[in-house]
Coordinates of N, CA and C in Angstrom, one line a residue:
X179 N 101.0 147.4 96.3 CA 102.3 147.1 95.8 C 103.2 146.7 97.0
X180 N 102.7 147.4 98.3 CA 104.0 147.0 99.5 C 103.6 145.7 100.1
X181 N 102.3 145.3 100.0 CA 101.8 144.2 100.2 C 102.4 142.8 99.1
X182 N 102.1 143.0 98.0 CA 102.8 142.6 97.2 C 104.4 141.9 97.0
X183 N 105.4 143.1 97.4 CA 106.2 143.1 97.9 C 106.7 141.8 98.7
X184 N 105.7 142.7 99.7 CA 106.3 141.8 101.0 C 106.0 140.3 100.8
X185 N 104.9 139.4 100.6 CA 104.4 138.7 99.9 C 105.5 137.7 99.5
X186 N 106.3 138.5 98.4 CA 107.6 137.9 97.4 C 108.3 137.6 98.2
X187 N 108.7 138.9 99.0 CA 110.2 138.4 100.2 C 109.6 137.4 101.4
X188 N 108.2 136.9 101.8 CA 108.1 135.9 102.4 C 108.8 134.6 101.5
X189 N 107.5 134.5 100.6 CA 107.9 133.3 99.7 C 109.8 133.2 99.3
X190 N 110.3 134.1 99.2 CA 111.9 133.9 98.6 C 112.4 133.6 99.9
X191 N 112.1 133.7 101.4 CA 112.7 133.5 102.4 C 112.5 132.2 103.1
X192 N 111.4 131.8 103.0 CA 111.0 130.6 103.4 C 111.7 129.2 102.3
X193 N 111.6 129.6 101.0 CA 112.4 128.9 99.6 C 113.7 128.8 99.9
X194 N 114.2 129.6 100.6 CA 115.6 129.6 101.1 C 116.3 128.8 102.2
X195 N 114.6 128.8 103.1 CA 115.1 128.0 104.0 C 115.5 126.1 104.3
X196 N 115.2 126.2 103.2 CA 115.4 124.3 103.0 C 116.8 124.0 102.1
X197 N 117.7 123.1 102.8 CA 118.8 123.2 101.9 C 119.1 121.9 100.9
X198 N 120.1 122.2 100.1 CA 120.0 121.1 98.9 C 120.0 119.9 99.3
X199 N 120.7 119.7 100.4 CA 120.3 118.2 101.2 C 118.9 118.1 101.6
X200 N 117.8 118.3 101.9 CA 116.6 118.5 102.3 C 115.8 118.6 101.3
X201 N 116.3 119.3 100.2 CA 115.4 119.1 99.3 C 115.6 118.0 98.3
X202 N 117.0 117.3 98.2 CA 117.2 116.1 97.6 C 116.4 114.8 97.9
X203 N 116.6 115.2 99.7 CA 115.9 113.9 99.9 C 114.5 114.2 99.7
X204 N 113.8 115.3 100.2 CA 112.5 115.4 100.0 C 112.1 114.9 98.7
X205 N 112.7 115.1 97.3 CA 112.4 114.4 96.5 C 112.9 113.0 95.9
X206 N 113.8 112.8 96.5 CA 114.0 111.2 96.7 C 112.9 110.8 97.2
X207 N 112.5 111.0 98.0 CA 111.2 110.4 99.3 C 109.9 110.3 98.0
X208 N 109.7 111.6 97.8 CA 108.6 111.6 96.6 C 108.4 110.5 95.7
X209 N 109.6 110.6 95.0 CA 109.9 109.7 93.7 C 109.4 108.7 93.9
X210 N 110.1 108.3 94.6 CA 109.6 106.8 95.8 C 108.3 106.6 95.7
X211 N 107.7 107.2 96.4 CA 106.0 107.2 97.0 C 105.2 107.3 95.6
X212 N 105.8 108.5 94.7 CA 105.1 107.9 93.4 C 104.7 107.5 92.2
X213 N 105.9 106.5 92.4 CA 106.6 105.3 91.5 C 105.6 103.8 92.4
X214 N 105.4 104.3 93.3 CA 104.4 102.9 93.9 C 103.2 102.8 92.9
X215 N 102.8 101.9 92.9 CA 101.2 101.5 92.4 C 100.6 101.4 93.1
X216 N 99.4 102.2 93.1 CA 98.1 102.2 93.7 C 97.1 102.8 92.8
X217 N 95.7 103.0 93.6 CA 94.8 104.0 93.2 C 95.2 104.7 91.9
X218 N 95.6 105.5 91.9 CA 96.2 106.8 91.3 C 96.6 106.2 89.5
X219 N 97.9 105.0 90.2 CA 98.3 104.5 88.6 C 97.1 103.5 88.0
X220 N 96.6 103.1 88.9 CA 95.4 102.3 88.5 C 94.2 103.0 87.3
X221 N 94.1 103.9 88.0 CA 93.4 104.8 87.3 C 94.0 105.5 85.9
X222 N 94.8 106.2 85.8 CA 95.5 106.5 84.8 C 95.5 105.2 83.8
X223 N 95.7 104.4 84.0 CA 96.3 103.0 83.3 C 94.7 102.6 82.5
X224 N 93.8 102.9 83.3 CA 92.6 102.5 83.1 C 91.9 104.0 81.7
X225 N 91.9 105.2 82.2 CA 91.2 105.9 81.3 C 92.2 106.4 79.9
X226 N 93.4 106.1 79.7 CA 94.3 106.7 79.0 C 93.8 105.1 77.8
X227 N 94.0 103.7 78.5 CA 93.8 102.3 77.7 C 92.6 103.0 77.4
X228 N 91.2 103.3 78.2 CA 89.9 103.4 77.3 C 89.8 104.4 76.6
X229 N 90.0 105.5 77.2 CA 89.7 107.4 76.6 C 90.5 108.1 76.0
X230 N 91.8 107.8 76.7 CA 92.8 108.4 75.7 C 93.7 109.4 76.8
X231 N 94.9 110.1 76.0 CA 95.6 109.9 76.7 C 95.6 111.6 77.6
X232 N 94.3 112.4 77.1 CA 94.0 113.2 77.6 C 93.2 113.2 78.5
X233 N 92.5 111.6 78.8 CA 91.8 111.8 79.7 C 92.6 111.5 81.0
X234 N 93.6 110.7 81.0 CA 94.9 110.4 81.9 C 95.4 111.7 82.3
X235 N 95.9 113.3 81.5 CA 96.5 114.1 81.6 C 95.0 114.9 82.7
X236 N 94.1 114.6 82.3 CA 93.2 115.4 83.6 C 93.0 114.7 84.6
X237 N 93.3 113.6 84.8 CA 93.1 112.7 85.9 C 94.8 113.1 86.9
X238 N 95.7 113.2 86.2 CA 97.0 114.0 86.7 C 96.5 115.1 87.8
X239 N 96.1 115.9 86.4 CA 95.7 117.5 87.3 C 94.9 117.3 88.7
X240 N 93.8 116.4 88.3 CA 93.1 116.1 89.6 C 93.6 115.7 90.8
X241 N 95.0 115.1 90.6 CA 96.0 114.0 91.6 C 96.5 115.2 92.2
X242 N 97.1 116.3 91.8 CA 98.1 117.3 91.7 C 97.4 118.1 92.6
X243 N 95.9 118.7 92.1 CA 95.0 119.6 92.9 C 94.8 119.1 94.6
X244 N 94.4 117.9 94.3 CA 94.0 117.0 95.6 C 95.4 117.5 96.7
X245 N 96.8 117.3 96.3 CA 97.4 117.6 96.9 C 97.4 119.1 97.8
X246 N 97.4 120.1 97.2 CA 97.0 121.2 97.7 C 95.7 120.9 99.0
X247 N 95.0 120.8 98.7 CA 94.3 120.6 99.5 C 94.8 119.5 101.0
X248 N 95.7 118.7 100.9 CA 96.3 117.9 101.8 C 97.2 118.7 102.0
X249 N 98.1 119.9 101.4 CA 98.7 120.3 101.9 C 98.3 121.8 103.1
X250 N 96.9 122.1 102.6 CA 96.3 123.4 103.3 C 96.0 122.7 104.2
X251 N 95.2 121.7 104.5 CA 94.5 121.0 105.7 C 95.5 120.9 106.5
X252 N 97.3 120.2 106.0 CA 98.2 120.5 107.1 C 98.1 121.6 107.7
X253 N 98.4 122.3 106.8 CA 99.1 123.4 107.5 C 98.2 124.0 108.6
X254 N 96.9 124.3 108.5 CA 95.9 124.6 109.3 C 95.8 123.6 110.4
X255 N 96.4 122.4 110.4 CA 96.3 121.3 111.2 C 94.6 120.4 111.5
X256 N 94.5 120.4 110.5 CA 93.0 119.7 109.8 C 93.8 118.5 110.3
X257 N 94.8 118.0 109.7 CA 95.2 116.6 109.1 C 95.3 115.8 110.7
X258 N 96.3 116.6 111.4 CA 96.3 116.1 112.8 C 94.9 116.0 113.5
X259 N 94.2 117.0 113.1 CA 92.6 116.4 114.0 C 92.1 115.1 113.3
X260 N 92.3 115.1 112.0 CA 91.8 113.7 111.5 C 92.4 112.5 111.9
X261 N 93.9 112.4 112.0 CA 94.9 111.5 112.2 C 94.7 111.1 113.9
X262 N 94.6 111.8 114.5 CA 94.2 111.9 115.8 C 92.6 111.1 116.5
X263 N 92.2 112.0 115.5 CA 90.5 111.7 116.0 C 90.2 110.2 115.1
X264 N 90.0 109.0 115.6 CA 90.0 107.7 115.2 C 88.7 107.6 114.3
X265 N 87.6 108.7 114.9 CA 86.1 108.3 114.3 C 86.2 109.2 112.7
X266 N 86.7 110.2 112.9 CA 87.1 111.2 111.9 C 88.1 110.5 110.7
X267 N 89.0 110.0 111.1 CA 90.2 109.2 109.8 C 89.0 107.8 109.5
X268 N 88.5 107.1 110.4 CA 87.9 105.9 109.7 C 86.7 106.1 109.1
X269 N 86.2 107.5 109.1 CA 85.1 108.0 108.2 C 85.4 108.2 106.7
X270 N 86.7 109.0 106.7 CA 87.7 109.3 105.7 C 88.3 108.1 105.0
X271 N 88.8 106.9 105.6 CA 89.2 105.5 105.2 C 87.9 105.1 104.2
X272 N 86.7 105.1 104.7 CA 85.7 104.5 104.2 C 85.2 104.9 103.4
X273 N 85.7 106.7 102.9 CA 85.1 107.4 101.8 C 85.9 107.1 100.7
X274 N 87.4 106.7 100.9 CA 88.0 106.4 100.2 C 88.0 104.7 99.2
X275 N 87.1 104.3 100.9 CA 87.1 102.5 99.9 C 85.8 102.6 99.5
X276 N 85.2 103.4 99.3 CA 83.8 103.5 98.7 C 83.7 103.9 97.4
X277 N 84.6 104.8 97.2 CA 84.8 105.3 96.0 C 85.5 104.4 95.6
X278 N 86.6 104.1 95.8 CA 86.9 102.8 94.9 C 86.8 101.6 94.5
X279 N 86.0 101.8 95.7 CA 84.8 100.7 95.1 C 83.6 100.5 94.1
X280 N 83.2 101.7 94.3 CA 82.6 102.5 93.2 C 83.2 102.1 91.9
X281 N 84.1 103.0 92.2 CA 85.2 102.8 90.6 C 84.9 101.7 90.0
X282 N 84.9 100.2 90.5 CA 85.8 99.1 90.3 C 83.8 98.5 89.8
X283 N 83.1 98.9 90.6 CA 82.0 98.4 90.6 C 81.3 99.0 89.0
X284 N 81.5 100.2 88.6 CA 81.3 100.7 87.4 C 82.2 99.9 86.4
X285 N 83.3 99.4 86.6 CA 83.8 99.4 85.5 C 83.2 97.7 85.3
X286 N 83.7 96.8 86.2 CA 82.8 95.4 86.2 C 81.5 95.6 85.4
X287 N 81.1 96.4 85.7 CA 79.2 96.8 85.2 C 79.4 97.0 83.4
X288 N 80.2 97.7 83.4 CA 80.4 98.7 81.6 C 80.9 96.8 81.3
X289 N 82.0 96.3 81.4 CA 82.8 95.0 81.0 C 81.7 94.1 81.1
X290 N 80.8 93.8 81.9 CA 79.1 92.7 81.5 C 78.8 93.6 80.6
X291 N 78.0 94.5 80.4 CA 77.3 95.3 79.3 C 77.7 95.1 78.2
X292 N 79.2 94.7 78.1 CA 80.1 94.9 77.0 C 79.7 96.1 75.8
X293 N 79.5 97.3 76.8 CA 79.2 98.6 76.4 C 80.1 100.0 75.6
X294 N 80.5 99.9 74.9 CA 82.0 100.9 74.6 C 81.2 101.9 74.1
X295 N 80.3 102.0 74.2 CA 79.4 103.4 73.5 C 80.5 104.8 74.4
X296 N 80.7 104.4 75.6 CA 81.3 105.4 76.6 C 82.5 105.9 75.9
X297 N 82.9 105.0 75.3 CA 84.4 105.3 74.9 C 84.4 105.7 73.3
X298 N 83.1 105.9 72.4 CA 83.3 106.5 71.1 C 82.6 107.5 71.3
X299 N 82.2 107.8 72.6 CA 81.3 109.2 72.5 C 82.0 109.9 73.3
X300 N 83.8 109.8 73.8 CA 84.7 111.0 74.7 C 84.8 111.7 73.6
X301 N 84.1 113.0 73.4 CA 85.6 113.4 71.8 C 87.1 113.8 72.9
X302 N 88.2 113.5 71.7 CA 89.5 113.0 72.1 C 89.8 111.9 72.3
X303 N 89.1 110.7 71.9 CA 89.8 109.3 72.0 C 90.5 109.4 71.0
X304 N 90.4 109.8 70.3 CA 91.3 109.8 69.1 C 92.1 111.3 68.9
X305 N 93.4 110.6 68.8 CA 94.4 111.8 69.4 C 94.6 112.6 67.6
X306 N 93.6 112.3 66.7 CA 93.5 113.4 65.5 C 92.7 114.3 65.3
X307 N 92.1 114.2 66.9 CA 91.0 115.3 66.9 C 91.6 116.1 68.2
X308 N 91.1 117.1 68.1 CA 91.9 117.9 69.2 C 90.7 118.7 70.3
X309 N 89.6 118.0 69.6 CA 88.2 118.7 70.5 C 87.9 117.9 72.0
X310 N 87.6 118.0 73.3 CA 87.6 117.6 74.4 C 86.7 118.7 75.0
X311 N 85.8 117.5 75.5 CA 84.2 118.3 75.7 C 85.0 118.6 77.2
X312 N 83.6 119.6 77.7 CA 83.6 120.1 78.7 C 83.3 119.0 80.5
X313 N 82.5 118.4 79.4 CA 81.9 117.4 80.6 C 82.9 116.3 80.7
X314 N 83.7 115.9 79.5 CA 84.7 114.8 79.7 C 85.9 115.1 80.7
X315 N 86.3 116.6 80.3 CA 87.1 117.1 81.3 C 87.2 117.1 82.6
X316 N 85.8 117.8 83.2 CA 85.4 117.7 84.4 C 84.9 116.3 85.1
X317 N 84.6 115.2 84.3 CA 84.8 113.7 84.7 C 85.8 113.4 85.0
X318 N 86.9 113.5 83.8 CA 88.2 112.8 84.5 C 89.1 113.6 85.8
X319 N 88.8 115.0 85.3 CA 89.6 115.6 86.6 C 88.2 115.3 88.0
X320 N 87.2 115.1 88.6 CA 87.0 114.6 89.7 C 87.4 113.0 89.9
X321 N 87.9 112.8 88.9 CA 88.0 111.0 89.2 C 89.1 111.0 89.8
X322 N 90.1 112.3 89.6 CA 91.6 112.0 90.3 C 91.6 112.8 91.0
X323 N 90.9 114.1 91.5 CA 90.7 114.7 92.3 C 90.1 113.9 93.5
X324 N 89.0 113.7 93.4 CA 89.0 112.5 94.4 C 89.8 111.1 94.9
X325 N 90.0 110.8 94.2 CA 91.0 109.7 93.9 C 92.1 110.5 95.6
X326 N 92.3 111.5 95.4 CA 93.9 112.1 95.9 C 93.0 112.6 97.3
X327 N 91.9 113.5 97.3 CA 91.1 113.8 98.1 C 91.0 112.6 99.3
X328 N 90.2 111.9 99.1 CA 89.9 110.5 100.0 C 90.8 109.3 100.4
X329 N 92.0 109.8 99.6 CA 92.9 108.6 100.3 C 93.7 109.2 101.7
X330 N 93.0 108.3 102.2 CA 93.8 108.5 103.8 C 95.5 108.7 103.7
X331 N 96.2 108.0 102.8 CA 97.6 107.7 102.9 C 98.1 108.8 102.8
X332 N 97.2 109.8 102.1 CA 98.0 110.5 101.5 C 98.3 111.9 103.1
X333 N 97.0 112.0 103.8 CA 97.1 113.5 105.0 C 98.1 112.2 105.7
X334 N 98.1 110.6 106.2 CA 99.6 110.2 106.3 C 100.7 110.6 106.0
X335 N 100.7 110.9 104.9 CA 102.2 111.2 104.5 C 103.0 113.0 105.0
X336 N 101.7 113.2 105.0 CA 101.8 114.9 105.2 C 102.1 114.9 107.0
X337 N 101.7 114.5 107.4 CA 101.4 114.4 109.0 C 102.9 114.1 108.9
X338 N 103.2 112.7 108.7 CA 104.5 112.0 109.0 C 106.0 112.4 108.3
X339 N 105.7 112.9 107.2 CA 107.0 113.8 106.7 C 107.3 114.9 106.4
X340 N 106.2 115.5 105.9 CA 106.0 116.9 105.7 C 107.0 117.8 107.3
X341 N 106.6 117.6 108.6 CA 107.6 118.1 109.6 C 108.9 117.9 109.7
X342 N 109.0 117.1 108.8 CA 110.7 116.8 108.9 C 111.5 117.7 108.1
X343 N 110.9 118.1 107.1 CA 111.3 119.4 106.5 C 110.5 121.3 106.8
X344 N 109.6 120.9 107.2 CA 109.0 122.2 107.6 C 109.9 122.7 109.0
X345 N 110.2 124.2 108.5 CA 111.1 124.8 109.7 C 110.3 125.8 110.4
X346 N 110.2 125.7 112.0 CA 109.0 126.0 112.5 C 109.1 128.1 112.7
X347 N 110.3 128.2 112.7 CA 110.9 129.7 112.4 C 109.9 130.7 110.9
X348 N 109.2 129.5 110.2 CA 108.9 130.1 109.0 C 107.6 130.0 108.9
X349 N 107.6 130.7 107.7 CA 105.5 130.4 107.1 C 105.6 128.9 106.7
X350 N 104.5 128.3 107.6 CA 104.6 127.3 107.4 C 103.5 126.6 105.9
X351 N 102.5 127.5 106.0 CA 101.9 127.6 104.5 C 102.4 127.4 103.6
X352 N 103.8 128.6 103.6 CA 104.0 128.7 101.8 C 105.4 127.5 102.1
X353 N 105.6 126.9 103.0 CA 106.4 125.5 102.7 C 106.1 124.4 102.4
X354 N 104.5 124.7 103.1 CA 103.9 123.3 102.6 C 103.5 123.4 101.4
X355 N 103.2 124.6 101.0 CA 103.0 124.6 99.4 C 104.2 124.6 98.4
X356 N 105.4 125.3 98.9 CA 106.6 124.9 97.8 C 106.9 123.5 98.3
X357 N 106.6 122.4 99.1 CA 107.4 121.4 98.8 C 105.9 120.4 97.9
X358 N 104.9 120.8 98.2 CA 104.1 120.2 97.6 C 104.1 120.5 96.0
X359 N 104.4 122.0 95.5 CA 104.7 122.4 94.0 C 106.3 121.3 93.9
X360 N 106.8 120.8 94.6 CA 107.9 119.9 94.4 C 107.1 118.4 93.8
X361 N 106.4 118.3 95.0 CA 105.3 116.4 94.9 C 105.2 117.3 94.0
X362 N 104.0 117.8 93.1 CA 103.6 117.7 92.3 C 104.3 117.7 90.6
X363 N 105.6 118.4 90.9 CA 106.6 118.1 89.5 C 107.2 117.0 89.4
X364 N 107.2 116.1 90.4 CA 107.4 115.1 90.2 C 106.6 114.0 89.8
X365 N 105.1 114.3 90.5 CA 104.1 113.5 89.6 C 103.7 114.0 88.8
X366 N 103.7 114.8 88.1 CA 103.7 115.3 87.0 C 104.4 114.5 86.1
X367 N 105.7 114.6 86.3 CA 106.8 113.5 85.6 C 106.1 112.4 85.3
X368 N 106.1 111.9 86.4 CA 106.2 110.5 86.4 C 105.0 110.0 86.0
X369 N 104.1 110.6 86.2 CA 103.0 110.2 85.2 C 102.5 110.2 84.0
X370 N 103.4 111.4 83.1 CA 103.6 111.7 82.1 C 104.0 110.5 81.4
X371 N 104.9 110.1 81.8 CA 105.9 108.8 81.2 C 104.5 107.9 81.1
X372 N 103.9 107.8 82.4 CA 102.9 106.6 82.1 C 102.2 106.8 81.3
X373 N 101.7 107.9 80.7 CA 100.9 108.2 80.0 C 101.5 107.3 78.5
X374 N 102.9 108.6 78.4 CA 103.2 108.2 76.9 C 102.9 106.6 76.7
X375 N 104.4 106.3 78.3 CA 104.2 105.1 76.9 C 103.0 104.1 77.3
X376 N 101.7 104.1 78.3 CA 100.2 103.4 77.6 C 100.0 103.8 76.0
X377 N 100.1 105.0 75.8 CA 100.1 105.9 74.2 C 99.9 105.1 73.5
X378 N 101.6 104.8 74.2 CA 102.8 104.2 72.4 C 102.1 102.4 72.4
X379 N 101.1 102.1 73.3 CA 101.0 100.7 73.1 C 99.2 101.0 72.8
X380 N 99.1 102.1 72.4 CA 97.1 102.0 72.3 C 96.9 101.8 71.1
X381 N 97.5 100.9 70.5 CA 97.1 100.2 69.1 C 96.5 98.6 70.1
X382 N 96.8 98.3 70.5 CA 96.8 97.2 71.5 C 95.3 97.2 71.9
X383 N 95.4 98.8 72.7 CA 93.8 98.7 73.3 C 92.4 99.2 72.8
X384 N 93.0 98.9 71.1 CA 91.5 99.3 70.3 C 90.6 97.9 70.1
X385 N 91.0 97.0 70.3 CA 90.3 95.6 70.4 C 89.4 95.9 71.0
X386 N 87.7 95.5 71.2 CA 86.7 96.0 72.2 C 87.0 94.6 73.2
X387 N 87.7 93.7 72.4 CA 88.2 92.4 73.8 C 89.2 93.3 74.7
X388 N 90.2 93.8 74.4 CA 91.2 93.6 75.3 C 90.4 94.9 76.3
X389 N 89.6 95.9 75.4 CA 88.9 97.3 76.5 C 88.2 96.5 77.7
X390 N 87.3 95.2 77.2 CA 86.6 94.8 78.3 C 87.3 94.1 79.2
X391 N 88.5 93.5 78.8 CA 89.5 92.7 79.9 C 90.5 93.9 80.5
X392 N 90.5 94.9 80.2 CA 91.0 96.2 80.9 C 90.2 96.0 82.0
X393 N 89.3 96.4 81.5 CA 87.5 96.8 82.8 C 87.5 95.6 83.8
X394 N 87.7 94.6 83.1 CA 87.3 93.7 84.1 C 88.3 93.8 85.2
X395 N 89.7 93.8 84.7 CA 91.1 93.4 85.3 C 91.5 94.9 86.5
X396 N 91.0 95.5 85.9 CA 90.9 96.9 86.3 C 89.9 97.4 87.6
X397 N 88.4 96.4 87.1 CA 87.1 97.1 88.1 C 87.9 95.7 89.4
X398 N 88.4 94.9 89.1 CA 88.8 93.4 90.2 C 89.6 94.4 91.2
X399 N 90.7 95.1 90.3 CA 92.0 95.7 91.4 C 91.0 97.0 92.4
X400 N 89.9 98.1 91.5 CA 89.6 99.1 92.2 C 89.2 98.3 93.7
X401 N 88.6 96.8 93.4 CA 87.5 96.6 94.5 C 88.6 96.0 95.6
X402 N 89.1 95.1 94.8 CA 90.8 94.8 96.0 C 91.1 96.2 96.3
X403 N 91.7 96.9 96.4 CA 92.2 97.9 97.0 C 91.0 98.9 97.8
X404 N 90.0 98.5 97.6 CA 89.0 99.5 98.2 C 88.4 98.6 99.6
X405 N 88.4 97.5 99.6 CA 88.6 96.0 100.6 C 89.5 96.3 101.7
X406 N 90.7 96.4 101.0 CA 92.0 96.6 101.5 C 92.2 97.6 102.8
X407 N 91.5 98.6 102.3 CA 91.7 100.3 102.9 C 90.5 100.1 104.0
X408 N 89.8 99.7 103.4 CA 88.8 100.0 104.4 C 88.4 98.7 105.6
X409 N 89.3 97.6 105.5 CA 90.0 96.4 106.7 C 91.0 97.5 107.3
X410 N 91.8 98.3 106.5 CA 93.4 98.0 106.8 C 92.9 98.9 108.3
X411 N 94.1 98.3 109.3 CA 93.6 98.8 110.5 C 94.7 99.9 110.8

């Protein structure tokens, strides 16, 4: 219990230490960063149009999780040996354009096949059924989990802003973790919205034409962006 305790009055003290200016901007800054397009909405845009809109809501969680983990590697100062160590980030770069490449290379592949078997056999494509297997879950949440995992930009962003609010007087853990439970309510948000409204337009994406011009339009951007990351110097 005194353990416990104490525990609470860390976390309430450190929560304390950031002021409404600081935390404004901190989420101004967020908002920002994840209102951009990349990776992330790429993906969402892509399994919510094929799978539905629960497979988008685990590909969230996966985004969300990923973070934590960018935020523990800060704090333990993982991020700076990566960021630092040139052989170590461009290994990281490349696991990132690999997978997305990946990505982009599967979906091109399903769009030739002109194969939608994938997509009548998620249960929950159809939002009248409320069953969602076990294995579809665990697909979409590593798709975003990694997705968040392997992008370099993201221990960037931690490295480069995260210090501007972290106060060095404090636990620096449980700051990286309440400003990161911050990122994450905000992507949360904001992805939510994306979600719905793909939703409110998936009358659109029951055509098996427009699913395969998803795939295609979709597997073109994974591979551009996986190109991209893994030049970008």
């Amino acid at each position: 219990m005194t353990f416990y305790r104490k525990l609470r009055s860390i976390e309430r003290d450190d929560l304390l230490n950031f002021s409404a200016s600081e935390l404004i901007s901190f989420m101004g800054l967020v908002t920002i960063l994840v209102m951009i397009p990349g990776p992330n909405t790429i993906l969402v845009t892509q399994s919510v149009s094929l799978y539905g809109k629960k497979a988008g809501l685990y590909n969230v969680v996966g985004f969300i999780s990923g973070l934590y983990v960018h935020a523990i590697l800060f704090s333990i100062g993982l991020s700076i040996l990566i960021i630092k160590s040139s052989e170590i980030f461009q290994t990281v770069k490349l696991l990132g354009a690999g997978y997305l490449a990946t990505l982009g290379a599967i979906s091109l592949y399903s769009a030739y096949k002109n194969d939608l078997k994938d997509i009548d056999d998620v249960p929950g494509r159809s939002d009248t059924t409320h069953q969602y297997s076990t294995e579809a879950i665990i697909k979409s949440f590593l798709k975003g989990f990694t997705s968040s995992v392997t992008n370099p930009k993201a221990a960037l962003f931690f490295i480069s802003f995260f210090p501007q609010f972290i106060h060095n007087y404090s636990n620096v853990l449980v700051q990286s973790l309440s400003l990161t439970m911050l990122y994450s309510i905000v992507s949360l948000a904001w992805y939510s919205l994306l979600i719905f409204f793909i939703h409110r337009c998936s009358k659109v994406f029951k055509s098996s034409r427009v699913q395969r011009r998803i795939k295609i339009i979709t597997g073109f951007i994974f591979l551009g962006l996986g190109f991209k990351l893994a030049t970008q110097k």
